[in-house]
Amino acid sequence: MRLDAKIPAGSLAQKWDRHRFELKLVNPANKRKYDIIVVGTGLAGASASASLAELGYNVKTFCIHDSPRRAHSIAAQGGINAAKNYPNDGDSIWRLFYDTVKGGDFRAREANVYRLAQVSNLIIDQCVAQGVPFAREYGGLLANRSFGGAQLSRTFYARGQTGQQLLLGAYSALMRQAATGKVRLFPRREMLDLVLVNGQARGIVARNLVSGEIERHEGHAVVLCTGGYGNVYFLSTNAKACNVTATFRAYKRGAFFGNPCFTQIHPTCIPVHGTYQSKLTLMSESLRNDGRVWVPQTPGDKRQPSQIPEAERDYFLERKYPSFGNLVPRDVASRNAKEQCDQGKGVGETGLAVFLDFADAIRRDGRAAIEKKYGNLFQMYAKITGEDPYETPMMIYPAVHYTMGGLWVDYNLMSTIDGLFVLGEANFSDHGANRLGASALMQGLADGYFVIPYTIGGYLAGTRFAEVKNDHPAFTDSVKQVRERTARLLAVNGRRTVDDFHRQLGLIMWDHCGMARTNEGLAKARTLIQALREEFWRNVRVPGSAQDLNQSLEKAGRVADFMEFAELMVIDALARQESCGGHFNEAFQTEENEARRDDANFCHVAAWEFTGDGKEPGFHKEPLVFENVHLTQRSYK
Ligand SMILES: Cc1cc2nc3c(=O)[nH]c(=O)nc-3n(C[C@H](O)[C@H](O)[C@H](O)COP(=O)(O)OP(=O)(O)OC[C@H]3O[C@@H](n4cnc5c(N)ncnc54)[C@H](O)[C@@H]3O)c2cc1C
């Protein structure tokens, strides 16, 4: 199968306008004849559901939580990018486009990234109109701050709660449509399969997580907005419920998976402190606007930070990257923190931490100013660690945070299955091999508010649909498979808990497919994952039944998918014999230990096709063509 990204012709700046003009329209009276299934209610899903219902489509919206508002998007702290150039510091759509392509180490599609930069400004207008309380300057203009990979300020924020405020806006729009009856909400449902009829996505099979009932839902198109899969590592900054199940099961039905090995490790998280910890906490990147990252110059120096004089500190990011300083992109900051710790300069009990110090900022701007900007983050840090970051530097270490990989989509956000669209973190995304801070919220909302409303219309207007009811044999077959898998999980009755397996899988992935990778390590990981998966199906213990609320069963299903998906990540990492962004293979680095790309052989999206259980996945390439940006060695010096 040839992957066709369906990038419109014309100049970069005109592609989206031209495409919108060329897309077929569904006339207003006909929209009500179409049923659209949206899975997920984070920023991507809530904005898509609200926008599609507003247009007149009948929308059925699903999420695993009891309220759409509990989607993981609510956790986003730092902000959302847009090219408004309010601070007058040199921003433009072109610069946001360029920074994003460069930040992603030239492994994203130019046309998509340009469109993202174009619609970024519309997002801010939309959210302001909804009442999202963005921070403002004294004169009333929306305030901006800086995030990694940019030398200017383009990040809009609502203190350290930007995701929450944006989600409240999208949720309000969604609930308005729920009240009109155009959106039917299905909370506490987990999509367990995608149903295809004549090669088109025509529905889903979902488990009612409260009653255990297996439900069938039909529609004319399915929109997956089910978030990222960072929890494959067990420990991550993601909400515990984040999973790969919906996208992985769609993969098994024929949707290709793009760049699964591209994982983002965020440099500023509270370090791991114990074996039985289940979650890691992010300290927003916004803190690097004012916080200075340092370690003692001498390995093994265990003095308190206050006792280490200025001359004996190494502000390693400022030293190595004078232009960007502490605001280098996440992949660069993370690798450097690891390098310092590997050299024995790490701080704290485990030696796996570096300092993030606000003393200079507090001296310069005063405590009140710092509290105004980051108060809730400081409070969170103090509650978790028992230390007061106003008085002593924070200790931080990199942690798994975001996944750039996801289901492959074309310019219309449609996967390799007709009628299956994928939005937000769930698709392979516009971020290439590394996402810049504050760009995920931008992408999720761009996809939901401003892309899918157009592109889905083009698909629906140009497609013939057979009448499909939920008693179609394809549904019956899918329900049977879902029931069998559930029964199989419950029947194992082994000795190890699901969490125990998940923790072990996470360690394998962190050690061998994490911040630094080697071919030997990846090959070893593959063997270890296969052995663990075999043991899982022989020795996992899932208590309870399938007929009622059973969180162990929910977790077991998700971990079973992670067990298979982890191997796909490793296969992808092994196939990409270069380093780029978050994928750092130690064999490919510059003399200064930066990621060394191989543009001649790997300037492509890797898209994987499921070919059957136990079989090698099929490999497909979408070559990335850069007509507007010159490929260079990324430099933040
Ligand atoms: C701690 C933290 C802070 C962050 N801060 C920022 C930031 O400041 N700026 C920024 O740009 N990005 C940030 N990010 C990244 C950003 O929050 C996410 O990438 C983004 O919110 C993902 O949105 P989404 O709509 O794609 O998915 P999510 O918000 O994860 O929503 C997924 C939805 O899918 C549903 N779902 C999942 N699986 C199923 C299933 N099988 N069946 C039914 N429903 C399902 C869930 O219930 C949920 O409703 C942060 C991430 C973390 C972890």
XYZ file of C-alpha atoms and ligand atoms in Angstrom:
690
model
C 0.000 0.000 0.000
C 1.357 3.426 -0.944
C 0.916 5.988 1.793
C -0.695 9.081 0.374
C -0.511 12.050 2.750
C -2.891 13.978 0.449
C -0.910 17.180 0.858
C -2.622 19.832 -1.245
C -0.764 21.482 -4.083
C 0.183 25.143 -4.054
C 2.418 27.314 -1.931
C 2.779 26.412 1.727
C 0.839 29.451 2.903
C -2.081 28.779 0.579
C -2.452 25.007 0.916
C -5.031 25.018 3.695
C -7.210 27.737 2.163
C -7.095 26.045 -1.165
C -7.862 22.653 0.353
C -10.846 23.999 2.255
C -12.181 25.406 -0.963
C -11.650 22.154 -2.830
C -13.157 19.911 -0.145
C -16.736 18.899 -0.836
C -19.329 20.332 1.522
C -22.254 18.616 3.189
C -25.232 20.918 2.950
C -26.735 21.990 6.286
C -29.929 19.965 5.847
C -27.954 16.811 5.084
C -25.635 17.050 8.076
C -28.322 15.736 10.383
C -28.342 12.482 8.398
C -24.824 11.618 9.558
C -23.864 10.019 12.863
C -20.316 10.566 14.059
C -18.659 8.665 16.873
C -16.045 10.589 18.845
C -13.977 8.607 21.329
C -12.311 10.777 23.959
C -13.219 14.031 25.661
C -9.846 15.679 26.221
C -9.112 18.880 24.379
C -9.129 17.120 21.009
C -12.311 15.116 21.591
C -14.331 17.781 23.393
C -13.504 20.440 20.798
C -14.243 18.046 17.918
C -17.550 16.879 19.417
C -18.714 20.433 20.117
C -17.697 21.714 16.682
C -19.235 18.812 14.761
C -22.497 19.053 16.692
C -22.560 22.803 16.192
C -22.399 22.127 12.460
C -25.440 19.875 12.710
C -24.025 16.338 12.734
C -25.337 13.825 15.270
C -22.455 13.101 17.602
C -22.003 10.252 20.065
C -19.154 10.992 22.459
C -17.432 8.369 24.624
C -14.934 8.494 27.463
C -13.701 6.174 30.154
C -14.159 8.690 32.942
C -17.321 9.557 34.825
C -17.132 13.090 33.451
C -15.608 14.366 30.197
C -13.758 16.878 32.347
C -11.541 14.207 33.857
C -9.657 13.649 30.598
C -5.932 13.886 31.042
C -5.859 17.283 29.260
C -6.984 18.752 32.557
C -3.488 18.171 33.909
C -1.719 20.415 31.408
C 0.002 23.163 33.276
C 2.220 25.486 31.343
C 0.399 26.923 28.366
C -0.557 26.941 24.728
C 1.408 28.435 21.845
C 0.100 30.852 19.235
C 1.748 33.251 16.821
C -0.122 36.385 17.912
C 3.107 38.309 18.493
C 1.467 40.344 21.267
C 4.840 41.045 22.950
C 6.102 42.418 19.607
C 9.225 40.317 19.967
C 9.494 39.004 16.440
C 6.961 36.194 16.180
C 5.056 35.238 13.037
C 3.249 32.236 11.606
C 6.409 31.416 9.726
C 8.546 31.506 12.858
C 6.182 29.276 14.817
C 6.165 26.900 11.858
C 9.960 26.954 11.619
C 10.557 26.529 15.361
C 8.174 23.555 15.409
C 9.758 21.810 12.428
C 13.245 22.405 13.809
C 12.164 21.479 17.349
C 10.867 18.163 15.979
C 14.286 17.524 14.429
C 12.899 17.700 10.883
C 10.765 14.615 11.163
C 7.318 16.228 10.716
C 5.301 17.064 7.633
C 5.807 20.676 6.544
C 2.232 21.233 5.331
C 0.659 20.045 8.584
C 2.941 22.113 10.763
C 2.311 25.235 8.722
C -1.443 24.768 9.038
C -1.006 24.289 12.778
C 0.819 27.621 13.027
C -1.847 29.300 10.885
C -4.782 28.198 13.017
C -2.961 28.769 16.318
C -4.241 32.340 16.448
C -7.851 31.277 15.866
C -7.614 28.967 18.865
C -6.788 31.818 21.210
C -9.718 33.897 19.858
C -12.069 30.938 20.250
C -10.986 30.240 23.804
C -11.148 33.881 24.856
C -14.680 34.050 23.447
C -15.557 31.023 25.594
C -14.291 32.852 28.652
C -11.021 30.999 29.246
C -9.259 33.175 31.841
C -5.845 33.577 30.242
C -3.346 35.663 32.207
C -3.326 39.313 31.129
C -0.892 42.193 31.181
C -1.680 45.364 33.114
C -3.080 46.974 29.929
C -5.482 44.089 29.312
C -3.663 42.309 26.502
C -3.174 38.569 26.989
C 0.169 37.794 28.612
C 2.813 35.519 27.099
C 5.764 33.596 28.473
C 8.541 31.542 26.915
C 8.797 27.814 26.427
C 11.625 25.612 25.254
C 12.951 25.824 21.711
C 11.858 29.428 21.150
C 13.724 32.670 21.678
C 10.569 34.688 22.137
C 7.384 34.584 24.190
C 4.376 33.035 22.488
C 2.874 30.874 25.203
C -0.569 31.863 26.511
C -1.322 30.566 29.973
C -3.715 30.519 32.871
C -1.301 30.303 35.790
C -0.199 26.662 36.040
C -3.676 25.385 35.081
C -3.889 26.087 31.369
C -5.178 22.642 30.407
C -7.890 22.788 33.032
C -9.124 26.177 31.891
C -9.032 25.241 28.206
C -10.856 22.003 28.933
C -13.523 23.851 30.885
C -14.042 25.990 27.772
C -14.272 23.000 25.442
C -16.429 21.126 27.956
C -18.868 24.047 28.140
C -19.162 24.004 24.360
C -19.657 20.225 24.476
C -22.305 20.379 27.184
C -24.185 23.086 25.318
C -24.537 20.593 22.488
C -25.406 17.792 24.910
C -28.243 20.016 26.133
C -29.493 20.568 22.586
C -29.439 16.800 22.001
C -26.894 16.972 19.170
C -24.277 15.278 21.363
C -25.139 12.081 23.188
C -22.645 11.455 25.949
C -21.466 7.980 26.923
C -19.214 8.311 29.987
C -17.679 5.264 31.714
C -17.381 3.448 28.364
C -14.164 1.909 27.097
C -13.828 1.375 23.381
C -12.491 -2.142 22.921
C -12.775 -2.582 19.176
C -13.293 -0.755 15.926
C -15.917 -2.155 13.575
C -15.305 -2.110 9.838
C -17.891 -2.735 7.141
C -16.755 -2.788 3.492
C -13.397 -1.446 4.621
C -14.966 1.632 6.244
C -14.940 2.471 9.954
C -18.621 2.130 10.849
C -18.698 1.774 14.598
C -17.168 0.729 17.861
C -17.681 -1.909 20.486
C -17.375 -0.536 24.009
C -17.595 -1.935 27.502
C -19.864 -0.174 29.955
C -17.397 0.073 32.823
C -20.136 0.191 35.465
C -22.434 -2.629 34.346
C -19.925 -4.660 32.333
C -22.284 -4.721 29.375
C -20.671 -4.916 25.933
C -22.303 -2.280 23.741
C -22.395 -1.727 19.972
C -22.496 1.758 18.464
C -22.768 2.443 14.751
C -21.995 5.625 12.818
C -20.784 6.956 9.485
C -17.331 7.850 10.766
C -15.237 7.296 13.892
C -12.982 9.973 15.377
C -10.387 8.723 17.857
C -9.156 11.315 20.356
C -7.880 8.886 22.943
C -4.604 10.541 23.930
C -1.058 9.223 24.268
C 0.539 5.968 25.410
C 3.310 7.207 27.734
C 2.011 4.852 30.428
C 3.622 1.946 28.594
C 6.589 2.973 30.802
C 4.432 2.508 33.933
C 5.993 5.569 35.548
C 5.141 8.728 33.626
C 3.601 12.140 34.119
C 0.436 10.948 32.380
C -2.811 10.315 34.218
C -3.072 6.686 35.301
C -5.913 5.963 32.887
C -3.959 6.992 29.750
C -3.573 3.965 27.538
C -2.998 2.655 24.028
C -6.008 0.360 23.795
C -8.210 2.273 21.356
C -5.438 3.103 18.904
C -3.780 -0.299 19.212
C -7.002 -2.134 18.503
C -7.609 0.145 15.526
C -4.066 -0.769 14.420
C -5.069 -4.405 14.598
C -8.004 -3.603 12.319
C -5.767 -2.020 9.697
C -4.805 1.499 10.789
C -1.044 2.012 10.426
C 0.928 3.122 13.482
C 3.318 6.035 12.829
C 6.702 6.425 14.559
C 5.748 4.486 17.719
C 9.254 4.869 19.197
C 9.089 8.677 19.354
C 8.656 9.347 23.058
C 9.204 12.607 24.837
C 11.099 12.638 28.099
C 10.401 15.848 29.992
C 13.360 17.313 31.894
C 11.530 18.870 34.823
C 9.754 16.235 36.870
C 9.929 15.341 40.521
C 12.452 12.464 40.705
C 11.431 8.876 41.420
C 11.569 8.239 45.160
C 10.539 4.642 45.707
C 9.843 1.251 44.174
C 6.120 1.325 44.813
C 5.483 4.756 43.375
C 2.788 4.656 40.697
C 3.045 8.106 39.144
C 5.491 10.899 38.413
C 4.724 14.592 38.744
C 5.594 17.209 36.202
C 6.987 20.563 37.219
C 5.955 22.700 34.255
C 8.530 23.783 31.697
C 7.328 27.336 32.310
C 9.483 27.185 35.452
C 12.563 27.263 33.235
C 11.635 30.859 32.333
C 12.953 31.873 35.748
C 14.512 28.779 37.303
C 18.198 28.070 36.658
C 19.345 24.478 36.241
C 22.626 23.497 37.897
C 24.697 20.739 39.498
C 27.815 20.880 41.691
C 30.973 21.020 39.604
C 32.595 18.211 41.542
C 31.217 14.682 41.209
C 29.971 13.256 44.484
C 29.539 16.679 46.156
C 26.775 16.003 48.687
C 26.679 19.399 50.402
C 23.391 21.250 50.803
C 22.794 23.581 47.824
C 23.058 26.643 50.072
C 26.583 25.540 51.067
C 27.843 25.255 47.499
C 29.315 28.606 46.461
C 28.559 30.138 43.050
C 32.055 29.355 41.743
C 31.570 25.642 42.436
C 28.299 25.316 40.540
C 27.842 24.343 36.918
C 24.858 25.972 35.211
C 25.381 23.430 32.449
C 22.563 24.460 30.094
C 23.556 28.135 30.208
C 27.199 27.136 29.687
C 26.595 24.793 26.761
C 23.742 26.646 25.057
C 24.290 30.377 25.618
C 21.569 31.410 23.103
C 18.727 29.352 24.543
C 20.110 28.700 28.023
C 17.643 26.949 30.310
C 15.015 27.066 27.574
C 16.552 24.518 25.234
C 14.006 21.958 23.991
C 13.048 19.073 26.209
C 15.053 16.353 24.508
C 18.236 18.425 24.788
C 17.620 19.425 28.429
C 16.780 15.840 29.405
C 19.852 14.306 27.804
C 22.077 16.889 29.444
C 20.595 16.239 32.878
C 21.186 12.520 32.385
C 24.751 13.190 31.242
C 25.495 15.190 34.402
C 24.047 12.458 36.597
C 25.966 9.779 34.682
C 29.138 11.745 35.511
C 28.308 11.496 39.212
C 27.183 15.101 39.619
C 23.527 14.262 40.259
C 22.065 15.505 43.546
C 19.628 14.180 46.129
C 19.641 10.763 47.769
C 19.633 8.770 44.545
C 21.995 11.024 42.596
C 19.378 11.088 39.860
C 18.384 14.754 40.065
C 19.603 18.252 39.207
C 18.709 21.559 40.848
C 16.166 24.041 39.486
C 16.919 27.186 41.407
C 14.748 30.303 41.766
C 16.983 32.261 44.150
C 18.124 34.719 41.470
C 14.587 35.266 40.172
C 13.248 35.870 43.691
C 16.095 38.323 44.382
C 15.429 40.083 41.059
C 11.596 40.146 40.878
C 10.538 39.511 44.479
C 8.761 36.539 45.957
C 5.292 37.931 45.189
C 6.018 38.082 41.441
C 7.248 34.487 41.393
C 4.280 33.362 43.461
C 1.895 35.049 41.041
C 3.371 33.184 38.094
C 3.995 29.762 39.585
C 2.238 29.698 42.972
C 0.273 26.497 42.420
C 3.318 24.654 41.044
C 5.442 25.642 44.038
C 2.672 24.527 46.359
C 2.422 21.183 44.563
C 6.176 20.664 44.827
C 6.171 21.516 48.533
C 3.286 19.131 49.226
C 4.960 16.215 47.463
C 8.545 16.672 48.617
C 8.130 18.484 51.938
C 10.640 21.137 50.773
C 9.922 24.816 50.211
C 11.119 25.855 46.738
C 11.059 29.528 47.736
C 13.845 28.694 50.194
C 15.780 25.864 48.554
C 16.181 24.782 44.899
C 13.770 22.215 43.496
C 15.241 18.855 42.536
C 14.155 17.596 39.138
C 14.874 14.696 36.786
C 13.575 13.678 33.336
C 10.476 11.497 33.061
C 8.297 10.088 30.298
C 5.758 12.721 29.370
C 4.358 12.647 25.852
C 4.254 10.395 22.822
C 4.841 11.870 19.390
C 4.004 8.536 17.765
C 0.412 7.547 17.109
C -1.853 6.351 14.363
C -0.657 7.552 10.964
C -2.985 10.163 9.433
C -3.027 12.068 6.174
C -3.488 15.836 5.827
C -7.227 15.308 6.478
C -6.409 13.533 9.756
C -7.774 10.298 8.297
C -5.944 7.060 9.051
C -5.296 4.257 6.579
C -8.859 3.068 7.312
C -11.528 5.014 5.443
C -13.678 6.964 7.861
C -11.336 6.540 10.840
C -9.990 9.949 11.850
C -7.446 10.442 14.609
C -6.898 13.700 16.515
C -4.713 15.114 19.283
C -1.990 13.088 20.949
C -3.472 9.884 19.533
C -2.251 10.617 16.014
C 1.392 10.517 14.955
C 1.257 14.247 15.173
C 2.827 17.367 13.834
C 5.654 17.333 16.326
C 8.115 15.089 14.536
C 10.677 13.478 16.804
C 10.282 15.965 19.651
C 7.403 18.184 20.721
C 8.058 21.737 21.802
C 6.439 22.783 25.064
C 2.919 24.243 24.835
C 2.371 22.725 21.390
C 0.234 19.718 22.349
C -2.709 21.792 23.511
C -2.364 23.841 20.350
C -2.424 20.721 18.173
C -5.339 19.066 19.989
C -7.489 22.167 19.697
C -6.399 22.884 16.122
C -7.439 19.358 15.153
C -10.769 19.527 16.988
C -11.954 23.091 16.429
C -10.439 23.917 13.065
C -9.407 20.889 10.994
C -11.846 18.013 11.477
C -14.981 20.153 10.919
C -13.807 20.685 7.331
C -12.093 17.430 6.459
C -14.798 15.109 7.782
C -17.316 16.945 5.597
C -15.144 16.250 2.563
C -15.119 12.555 3.421
C -18.836 12.250 4.146
C -19.875 14.202 1.059
C -17.643 12.132 -1.193
C -18.470 8.661 0.150
C -21.266 6.208 -0.496
C -22.525 4.432 2.607
C -24.351 1.137 2.872
C -26.971 1.106 5.599
C -25.377 -0.442 8.658
C -27.218 -1.301 11.869
C -25.555 -2.568 14.988
C -26.812 -6.115 14.423
C -24.553 -6.341 11.354
C -22.362 -9.488 11.423
C -19.249 -7.296 11.757
C -20.554 -6.088 15.138
C -21.518 -9.590 16.223
C -18.077 -10.881 15.322
C -16.343 -8.037 17.160
C -18.462 -8.508 20.303
C -17.569 -12.196 20.286
C -13.849 -11.415 20.105
C -14.083 -8.828 22.887
C -15.945 -11.267 25.144
C -13.437 -14.032 24.474
C -10.488 -11.799 25.333
C -12.141 -10.672 28.562
C -12.944 -14.238 29.532
C -9.378 -15.266 28.789
C -7.987 -12.574 31.077
C -10.251 -13.617 33.930
C -9.521 -17.304 33.428
C -5.736 -17.126 33.905
C -6.073 -16.912 37.680
C -2.313 -16.733 38.211
C -0.179 -15.329 41.028
C 1.034 -11.889 39.909
C -0.969 -8.674 39.873
C -1.484 -6.602 36.738
C 0.503 -3.738 38.289
C 3.397 -6.047 38.989
C 3.629 -6.967 35.309
C 3.118 -3.377 34.229
C 5.913 -2.133 36.505
C 8.314 -4.719 35.079
C 7.370 -3.822 31.511
C 7.904 -0.155 32.319
C 11.404 -0.819 33.638
C 12.351 -2.754 30.507
C 11.138 0.114 28.367
C 12.823 2.809 30.477
C 16.141 0.956 30.583
C 16.295 0.009 26.906
C 13.867 2.172 24.932
C 13.997 5.330 27.053
C 16.178 8.423 27.071
C 19.160 6.665 25.481
C 18.949 3.556 23.317
C 21.440 1.063 21.887
C 20.903 -1.655 19.321
C 21.964 -4.315 21.842
C 19.637 -2.913 24.493
C 16.708 -2.769 22.088
C 17.298 -6.339 20.913
C 17.442 -7.450 24.545
C 14.252 -5.520 25.324
C 12.431 -7.356 22.562
C 13.314 -10.737 24.068
C 12.431 -9.559 27.575
C 9.054 -8.204 26.449
C 8.176 -11.431 24.652
C 9.044 -13.487 27.738
C 7.081 -11.144 30.021
C 4.061 -11.252 27.734
C 4.146 -15.024 27.716
C 4.231 -15.040 31.515
C 1.447 -12.454 31.689
C -1.010 -14.711 29.873
C 0.025 -17.633 32.086
C 0.374 -16.004 35.470
C -1.644 -12.791 35.776
C -4.317 -12.606 38.419
C -7.422 -10.597 37.586
C -9.948 -10.789 40.426
C -13.682 -10.146 40.085
C -16.009 -10.670 37.174
C -16.816 -9.130 33.799
C -20.404 -8.340 34.788
C -19.822 -5.315 36.952
C -17.378 -2.559 37.861
C -13.946 -4.190 37.793
C -10.961 -1.901 37.664
C -8.495 -4.789 37.723
C -10.064 -6.094 34.541
C -9.878 -2.651 32.922
C -6.211 -2.380 33.817
C -5.492 -5.922 32.670
C -6.903 -5.226 29.212
C -4.812 -2.070 28.876
C -1.622 -3.723 30.117
C -2.173 -6.660 27.758
C -2.202 -4.151 24.899
C 0.892 -2.383 26.259
C 2.664 -5.772 26.288
C 2.167 -6.108 22.542
C 2.581 -2.451 21.714
C 5.900 -2.172 23.596
C 7.391 -4.639 21.152
C 6.242 -2.505 18.230
C 7.997 0.506 19.811
C 11.199 -1.461 20.099
C 10.933 -2.727 16.516
C 10.465 0.850 15.333
C 13.405 2.095 17.409
C 15.621 -0.639 15.982
C 14.564 0.147 12.432
C 15.475 3.822 12.798
C 19.263 3.661 12.659
C 19.807 7.332 13.430
C 19.211 9.666 16.343
C 16.588 12.382 16.108
C 14.770 14.353 18.806
C 13.505 12.042 21.527
C 14.897 8.961 19.774
C 18.532 8.929 20.853
C 20.509 5.906 19.702
C 23.941 6.164 21.325
C 25.612 4.916 18.145
C 24.515 8.050 16.325
C 25.715 11.199 18.056
C 27.832 14.194 17.151
C 31.156 14.908 18.835
C 29.232 17.149 21.214
C 26.836 14.315 22.106
C 23.903 15.769 20.202
C 21.508 13.593 18.164
C 22.915 12.853 14.692
C 20.260 12.408 12.046
C 20.703 10.488 8.827
C 18.634 12.480 6.354
C 19.732 10.409 3.391
C 18.181 7.242 4.787
C 15.688 8.170 7.489
C 13.933 11.357 6.479
C 10.591 9.613 6.637
C 7.659 8.667 8.795
C 7.772 4.978 9.683
C 4.262 3.531 9.454
C 3.680 -0.006 10.721
C 1.004 -2.387 9.552
C -0.423 -5.225 11.621
C -0.017 -8.482 9.730
C -1.283 -10.982 12.303
C -0.568 -12.061 15.887
C 2.992 -13.288 16.302
C 4.016 -12.020 12.857
C 6.482 -9.246 12.034
C 4.625 -5.992 11.348
C 4.788 -4.617 7.810
C 6.947 -1.531 7.301
C 5.832 1.420 5.159
C 7.512 4.751 4.607
C 6.127 8.190 4.030
C 9.070 10.195 2.710
C 9.222 13.681 4.225
C 9.801 16.341 1.617
C 11.143 19.698 2.766
C 10.596 22.406 0.195
C 10.551 25.424 2.474
C 12.919 24.575 5.272
C 16.565 23.733 4.943
C 17.552 20.638 6.912
C 20.351 21.471 9.318
C 21.983 20.002 12.392
C 19.780 21.394 15.151
C 21.694 23.896 17.210
C 20.603 25.806 20.284
C 23.997 27.209 21.088
C 1.327 16.740 33.463
C 1.195 17.201 32.039
C 1.236 18.547 31.732
C 1.127 18.982 30.419
N 1.186 20.326 30.152
C 1.068 20.738 28.870
C 1.114 22.131 28.567
O 1.259 22.982 29.433
N 0.980 22.492 27.269
C 0.814 21.596 26.261
O 0.684 21.985 25.100
N 0.743 20.265 26.548
C 0.868 19.826 27.808
N 0.811 18.485 28.069
C 0.418 17.545 27.011
C -1.091 17.618 26.814
O -1.737 17.762 28.057
C -1.674 16.387 26.122
O -0.900 16.029 25.024
C -3.091 16.678 25.653
O -3.867 17.195 26.704
C -3.744 15.436 25.074
O -5.070 15.761 24.745
P -5.979 14.719 23.990
O -7.306 15.359 23.830
O -5.282 14.263 22.762
O -6.069 13.453 24.952
P -6.514 13.314 26.515
O -6.709 14.608 27.189
O -5.536 12.349 27.108
O -7.926 12.639 26.436
C -8.073 11.287 26.098
C -9.542 10.959 26.177
O -9.753 9.665 25.625
C -10.546 8.884 26.497
N -10.159 7.494 26.245
C -8.919 6.953 26.210
N -8.992 5.657 25.867
C -10.293 5.376 25.682
C -11.014 4.214 25.304
N -10.396 3.066 25.011
N -12.367 4.281 25.247
C -13.029 5.447 25.516
N -12.395 6.582 25.843
C -11.043 6.541 25.924
C -10.239 9.397 27.878
O -11.308 9.102 28.744
C -10.117 10.903 27.587
O -11.411 11.460 27.573
C 0.955 18.040 29.389
C 0.929 16.687 29.683
C 1.086 16.261 30.989
C 1.145 14.805 31.260
